[in-house]
Amino acid sequence: MSANEEQTFIAIKPDGVQRGLIGPIISRFENRGFKLVAMKLTSPARSTSRSTTLISPPSPSSRVSLPQSTNTTEDMLSGPICAMVWEGKDAVKTGRVLLGATNPLASAPGTIRGDYAIDVGRNVCHGSDSVENAKKEIALWFGASEVLKYTSAQAAWVYE
Ligand code: UDP
Ligand code: MG
């Protein structure tokens, strides 16, 4: 995988979907020059395991450890989410910069959370925090055939 092919898992949480922020959030990543390689609108299912910190994507039947707390689990289970994979140079770290700080009140204006959110439990989006976790999250939410390989027409104008 070349440096320009780093991938990150980005999810628009139920609050972001309900507030009509799918388009604006996708635009932030598109406008920056990242390439969308997978996307689905899906309702996460509660894990049948005893753990309260895991939720399962509907397909495949694997579990994802995305939420860190019970609150987060409830947040993530409260409605459809928009799960995506974005690709590009330094996509994981830069994706987190586009999202902004976890607590929206500490997020800089110009970031997604800094522009669209106030409370930490309603911070509208998730982004992988490391390349290693991105790989795990992508594999848990998407089958291999759902993550597309294609050449963006913009690539030569985004990368030197
Ligand atoms: N969260 C919360 N209260 C907290 C910390 C986290 O509600 O005190 C929620 C918040 O929605 C956050 C998510 O749990 O986005 C995951 O927490 P993490 O520390 O991984 O922050 P993130 O990676 O999303 O910035
Ligand atoms: Mg996190």
PDB file of N, CA and C and ligand atoms in Angstrom, residues 66 68 96 126-127 129, ligand 2:
ATOM      1  N   LEU A  66     -15.732  -0.069  18.753  1.00  0.00           N
ATOM      2  CA  LEU A  66     -15.674   1.367  18.522  1.00  0.00           C
ATOM      3  C   LEU A  66     -16.051   2.199  19.749  1.00  0.00           C
ATOM      4  N   GLN A  68     -16.308   3.433  23.514  1.00  0.00           N
ATOM      5  CA  GLN A  68     -15.462   3.271  24.684  1.00  0.00           C
ATOM      6  C   GLN A  68     -16.288   3.174  25.965  1.00  0.00           C
ATOM      7  N   ARG A  96      -8.666  12.817  11.848  1.00  0.00           N
ATOM      8  CA  ARG A  96      -8.931  13.267  13.228  1.00  0.00           C
ATOM      9  C   ARG A  96      -8.860  14.792  13.332  1.00  0.00           C
ATOM     10  N   HIS A 126     -17.270   9.835  14.232  1.00  0.00           N
ATOM     11  CA  HIS A 126     -16.189   8.992  14.757  1.00  0.00           C
ATOM     12  C   HIS A 126     -15.079   8.920  13.719  1.00  0.00           C
ATOM     13  N   GLY A 127     -13.835   8.870  14.200  1.00  0.00           N
ATOM     14  CA  GLY A 127     -12.717   8.640  13.289  1.00  0.00           C
ATOM     15  C   GLY A 127     -11.690   7.747  13.960  1.00  0.00           C
ATOM     16  N   ASP A 129      -8.374   6.193  15.457  1.00  0.00           N
ATOM     17  CA  ASP A 129      -7.307   6.938  16.145  1.00  0.00           C
ATOM     18  C   ASP A 129      -5.904   6.420  15.839  1.00  0.00           C
TER      19      ASP A 129
HETATM   20 MG    MG B   2     -11.833   7.229  19.707  1.00  0.00          MG
END
